Every structure is written in C-alpha cells, then in structure tokens.
Short mmCIF file of C-alpha atoms in Angstrom, two decimals:
data_model
loop_
_atom_site.label_atom_id
_atom_site.label_comp_id
_atom_site.label_asym_id
_atom_site.label_seq_id
_atom_site.Cartn_x
_atom_site.Cartn_y
_atom_site.Cartn_z
CA MET J 1 88.09 112.42 117.20
CA ALA J 2 89.85 110.01 114.96
CA LEU J 3 93.40 111.25 114.69
CA GLU J 4 96.16 111.90 117.17
CA VAL J 5 98.76 114.46 116.11
CA GLN J 6 102.02 114.61 118.06
CA PHE J 7 104.47 117.52 118.06
CA PHE J 8 108.15 117.13 118.87
CA GLY J 9 111.14 119.36 119.70
CA GLN J 10 110.78 123.06 118.93
CA LEU J 11 107.35 122.49 117.37
CA THR J 12 105.94 122.22 120.89
CA ASP J 13 106.91 125.90 121.31
CA LYS J 14 104.84 126.78 118.22
CA THR J 15 101.76 124.84 119.29
CA GLY J 16 101.98 125.10 123.07
CA LYS J 17 101.14 121.40 123.36
CA SER J 18 102.61 118.02 122.55
CA THR J 19 99.50 116.30 121.19
CA VAL J 20 96.17 117.26 119.71
CA GLN J 21 93.14 115.16 118.73
CA LEU J 22 91.58 115.92 115.36
CA ASN J 23 88.72 114.76 113.22
CA HIS J 24 89.78 112.61 110.35
CA ALA J 25 91.64 114.15 107.41
CA THR J 26 92.08 112.15 104.22
CA ASN J 27 95.63 113.17 103.40
CA LEU J 28 98.47 115.29 104.70
CA ILE J 29 97.67 118.31 102.55
CA GLN J 30 94.27 118.52 104.21
CA LEU J 31 95.72 117.81 107.63
CA LYS J 32 98.32 120.57 107.27
CA GLU J 33 95.61 123.06 106.30
CA ILE J 34 93.74 122.25 109.51
CA LEU J 35 96.91 122.46 111.63
CA PHE J 36 98.11 125.72 110.08
CA LYS J 37 94.74 127.29 110.80
CA GLU J 38 94.89 126.23 114.45
CA PHE J 39 98.63 126.82 114.93
CA PRO J 40 99.73 129.55 112.46
CA LEU J 41 103.32 129.50 113.76
CA LEU J 42 103.72 125.99 112.36
CA LYS J 43 103.63 127.44 108.87
CA GLU J 44 107.14 128.87 109.22
CA SER J 45 108.53 125.70 110.79
CA LYS J 46 110.54 123.00 109.11
CA PHE J 47 109.34 119.47 109.82
CA VAL J 48 108.81 116.00 108.43
CA ILE J 49 105.70 113.93 109.04
CA ALA J 50 105.29 110.27 109.97
CA ILE J 51 102.03 108.37 109.83
CA ASN J 52 101.93 105.43 112.24
CA ASN J 53 105.72 105.62 112.58
CA LYS J 54 106.38 105.60 108.84
CA MET J 55 107.71 108.65 107.03
CA ALA J 56 105.03 110.14 104.78
CA THR J 57 104.64 112.57 101.89
CA ASP J 58 101.95 115.18 101.20
CA THR J 59 99.85 112.79 99.18
CA SER J 60 100.06 109.92 101.69
CA GLU J 61 96.64 108.74 102.72
CA ILE J 62 95.80 108.75 106.39
CA PRO J 63 94.22 105.58 107.78
CA GLU J 64 91.50 105.72 110.47
CA HIS J 65 92.78 106.34 114.00
CA ALA J 66 96.27 107.09 112.75
CA VAL J 67 98.99 108.61 114.91
CA ILE J 68 100.66 111.47 113.07
CA ALA J 69 104.06 112.77 114.20
CA LEU J 70 105.36 116.22 113.20
CA MET J 71 109.13 116.22 113.67
CA PRO J 72 111.52 119.19 113.25
CA PRO J 73 115.18 118.64 112.19
CA PHE J 74 116.84 116.10 114.48
CA SER J 75 119.47 117.20 116.99
CA GLY J 76 120.45 114.15 118.99
CA GLY J 77 123.90 113.17 120.19
CA MET W 1 110.01 91.90 117.42
CA GLN W 2 111.63 93.29 120.57
CA LEU W 3 113.71 96.35 119.67
CA LYS W 4 116.87 97.01 121.64
CA ASN W 5 116.44 100.02 123.92
CA ILE W 6 119.28 102.49 123.47
CA PHE W 7 117.92 105.17 125.79
CA MET W 8 118.77 105.83 129.40
CA GLU W 9 117.45 108.54 131.67
CA GLY W 10 120.04 111.21 132.41
CA SER W 11 123.77 111.11 131.73
CA ILE W 12 125.78 107.99 130.90
CA PRO W 13 128.02 107.22 133.91
CA PRO W 14 131.73 106.66 133.10
CA SER W 15 131.52 103.49 135.24
CA PHE W 16 128.87 102.14 132.84
CA ILE W 17 131.37 102.55 130.00
CA ALA W 18 134.13 100.85 131.98
CA ASP W 19 131.80 97.92 132.75
CA SER W 20 130.84 97.69 129.11
CA ILE W 21 134.51 97.45 128.10
CA ALA W 22 135.18 94.83 130.77
CA LYS W 23 132.34 92.63 129.45
CA HIS W 24 134.33 92.11 126.24
CA ALA W 25 137.27 90.37 127.94
CA SER W 26 135.73 86.97 127.14
CA LYS W 27 135.46 87.79 123.43
CA THR W 28 139.03 86.96 122.54
CA GLY W 29 138.49 87.19 118.78
CA ILE W 30 138.36 90.97 119.14
CA GLY W 31 141.57 92.84 118.32
CA GLY W 32 140.31 96.43 118.38
CA HIS W 33 137.61 98.51 120.03
CA ASN W 34 136.52 101.96 119.04
CA ILE W 35 134.50 104.19 121.34
CA PHE W 36 132.80 107.50 120.67
CA LEU W 37 131.62 109.53 123.64
CA GLY W 38 129.45 112.58 123.18
CA GLN W 39 129.78 115.14 125.97
CA VAL W 40 127.54 118.14 126.64
CA ARG W 41 129.41 121.36 125.90
CA ALA W 42 128.90 124.55 127.92
CA ASP W 43 128.46 126.76 124.85
CA GLU W 44 128.11 130.49 125.37
CA ILE W 45 125.53 132.22 123.19
CA GLU W 46 125.14 135.99 123.48
CA GLY W 47 126.44 135.97 127.02
CA LYS W 48 124.25 133.04 128.11
CA LYS W 49 125.91 129.82 129.10
CA VAL W 50 124.48 126.37 128.42
CA PHE W 51 124.40 124.40 131.69
CA ALA W 52 122.57 121.31 130.41
CA ILE W 53 120.84 119.73 127.44
CA GLU W 54 117.43 118.17 127.85
CA TYR W 55 116.82 115.36 125.34
CA THR W 56 113.46 114.15 124.07
CA SER W 57 112.68 111.63 121.36
CA ASN W 58 110.00 109.97 119.33
CA ILE W 59 111.15 106.82 121.07
CA GLU W 60 109.36 104.14 119.04
CA MET W 61 110.53 105.60 115.76
CA ALA W 62 114.04 106.16 117.06
CA LEU W 63 114.35 102.52 118.15
CA GLU W 64 113.08 101.30 114.79
CA LYS W 65 115.54 103.56 112.98
CA MET W 66 118.37 102.45 115.25
CA HIS W 67 117.54 98.84 114.44
CA GLU W 68 117.76 99.67 110.73
CA ILE W 69 121.11 101.47 111.20
CA ARG W 70 122.44 98.55 113.22
CA GLU W 71 121.44 96.03 110.54
CA SER W 72 123.02 98.06 107.76
CA ILE W 73 126.27 98.59 109.68
CA PHE W 74 126.55 94.89 110.48
CA ALA W 75 125.95 94.14 106.79
CA LYS W 76 128.61 96.60 105.68
CA TYR W 77 131.39 96.05 108.25
CA GLU W 78 132.84 92.89 109.75
CA ILE W 79 132.34 93.93 113.34
CA THR W 80 132.00 91.56 116.26
CA CYS W 81 129.61 93.78 118.18
CA MET W 82 128.19 97.25 118.45
CA HIS W 83 126.59 98.98 121.44
CA VAL W 84 124.73 102.28 121.42
CA HIS W 85 123.44 104.28 124.38
CA HIS W 86 121.83 107.72 124.22
CA SER W 87 120.57 109.88 127.06
CA LEU W 88 117.05 111.18 127.50
CA GLY W 89 116.09 113.96 129.90
CA LYS W 90 118.60 116.33 131.43
CA VAL W 91 122.36 115.95 130.98
CA ASN W 92 124.62 118.59 132.56
CA ALA W 93 127.57 120.20 130.77
CA GLY W 94 130.60 117.96 131.09
CA GLU W 95 128.50 114.81 131.33
CA LEU W 96 128.16 112.13 128.66
CA CYS W 97 125.08 111.87 126.46
CA LEU W 98 126.09 109.41 123.71
CA PHE W 99 128.12 106.19 123.84
CA VAL W 100 128.86 104.22 120.68
CA PHE W 101 131.11 101.19 121.02
CA THR W 102 132.22 98.96 118.14
CA SER W 103 134.59 96.00 118.24
CA SER W 104 136.25 94.04 115.50
CA LYS W 105 139.13 91.72 114.71
CA HIS W 106 141.12 94.66 113.32
CA ARG W 107 141.06 98.32 114.27
CA LYS W 108 140.13 99.99 110.98
CA VAL W 109 136.81 98.22 110.67
CA ALA W 110 135.87 99.12 114.25
CA ILE W 111 136.84 102.76 113.69
CA ASP W 112 134.95 103.13 110.39
CA ALA W 113 131.83 101.39 111.68
CA CYS W 114 131.81 103.57 114.78
CA THR W 115 132.20 106.79 112.78
CA GLU W 116 129.40 105.86 110.40
CA CYS W 117 127.14 104.87 113.26
CA VAL W 118 127.67 108.20 115.08
CA GLU W 119 127.03 110.22 111.90
CA ARG W 120 123.85 108.29 111.17
CA ILE W 121 122.60 108.63 114.75
CA LYS W 122 123.02 112.41 114.58
CA ALA W 123 121.34 112.70 111.19
CA GLU W 124 118.60 110.09 111.34
CA LEU W 125 117.38 109.47 114.89
CA PRO W 126 114.33 111.50 115.89
CA VAL W 127 115.93 112.98 119.00
CA TRP W 128 115.91 116.65 120.00
CA GLY W 129 118.19 118.56 122.34
CA LYS W 130 117.04 121.62 124.22
CA GLU W 131 120.02 123.68 125.42
CA LEU W 132 119.16 125.13 128.81
CA PHE W 133 120.82 128.40 129.78
CA GLU W 134 122.06 129.28 133.24
CA GLY W 135 119.52 131.53 134.90
CA GLU W 136 116.66 131.13 132.47
CA GLY W 137 115.86 130.55 128.83
CA TYR W 138 116.84 127.91 126.30
CA GLN W 139 117.46 127.31 122.65
CA TRP W 140 116.93 124.23 120.51
CA LYS W 141 120.13 122.48 119.54
CA VAL W 142 121.03 122.37 115.85
CA ASN W 143 123.22 119.55 114.57
CA SER W 144 126.01 120.58 112.22
#
C-alpha cells in the first residue's frame, strides 16, 4: 500500500469515497488504468491530477508513497 | 514557509468585513479600496431551489496557489495590501462566501488588482461548490 489517491468535488460521487490506498504505479497512465478498472464512472469524468501537490501530466513519474489528487473543474467563489 | 490561511468555516460575517475596513484607518497612504463580495445565489433549477452551497477544497494546494496569485498580483500592481477570505463548509443563500479586498494609493490600481484576483481565484483555486437544493438533492456548481 504505497500510494494514497484522493478524490475531490463531484469525483467523490463517481467513486463513493474520498481516498483510496493503492499499490505503487510507476506513472499516471498506469495509475489511471487501475482507477478506471475499480471506478468505471471516472472514465467519463473531467479532472486534472496532482502528485504531491504539483500538477502532473500522463507521463509524470510517481515517487514512492506519493499522494495523488484527482481534481474536477474548480468551482470556488 | 507559513502560508496565509484564506479559509474560514461557514459564511463570512458582514461585521468581519467592517472590521477589516476599519483596520486600514492607520494606513494613511491609501487613497482607494476595492472590495468584491461573493454571495450565494438561490438559483432555481428545474423547480428546485438552491438553499446553500457547501464548499470543499484541496486546502494545501489552494493555499499554495493563493500564495502564487498573491505574489504575481503584488508584482503587477502597486497595491498597498490585499486580503482574501473564502468560505468552507455550508453557506446559506444570501450569505457571503468570498471577500477580496485590495487597497492602493489610487483607485484604478485597487480596482484592477481586485478584479484580476477574483477571476484567478475562480479559475485556479482547487475549491468545489455543491449546490444543495431545498428538500433534497444537490448539483455541483459550475463556474462560468
């Protein structure tokens, strides 16, 4: 259990939870595959991903024990 | 580095805003203030009325982003000070959820800085609003 994945906003409706612990994934492409298998509704959702509070891209590498945040479009204010 | 906390639980009391204005009386170099107040609207969607918005955030990231916005606004505009407060949790319709306050020697700078700050907050801060309907149900807020 090396990764913590956090879901925000409407994504919590798609996953039914706000965090999930996962085994390590090397990059975001791999991580998304795992998440889409577990939470198929995520596939149709729009979101950006941050690794340890920094915005990431699909090819970003994931360090050990990283905290990954999946964030839908912002709607503050 | 200690990041400034912009969040407060629940609505922003009007008295808090009045106090904040009063605190600037000693800063006599200021010639103009500009204040933006965001208020929760009781929208009606397919016969259901919004009675409150519940705000959540990725707080750490939001505070880092707000720090970045603050730095860039201070670099771009000659403002004396800028204060930002955003609600978390439930804010009822008619109550205030966002308070942005800029001050400057002259009005135009304060107005422009305030406008840019509000736009950037809405577009860039990881905050989400859940519009709660009277009775039951909700929808996720979408920023235009």
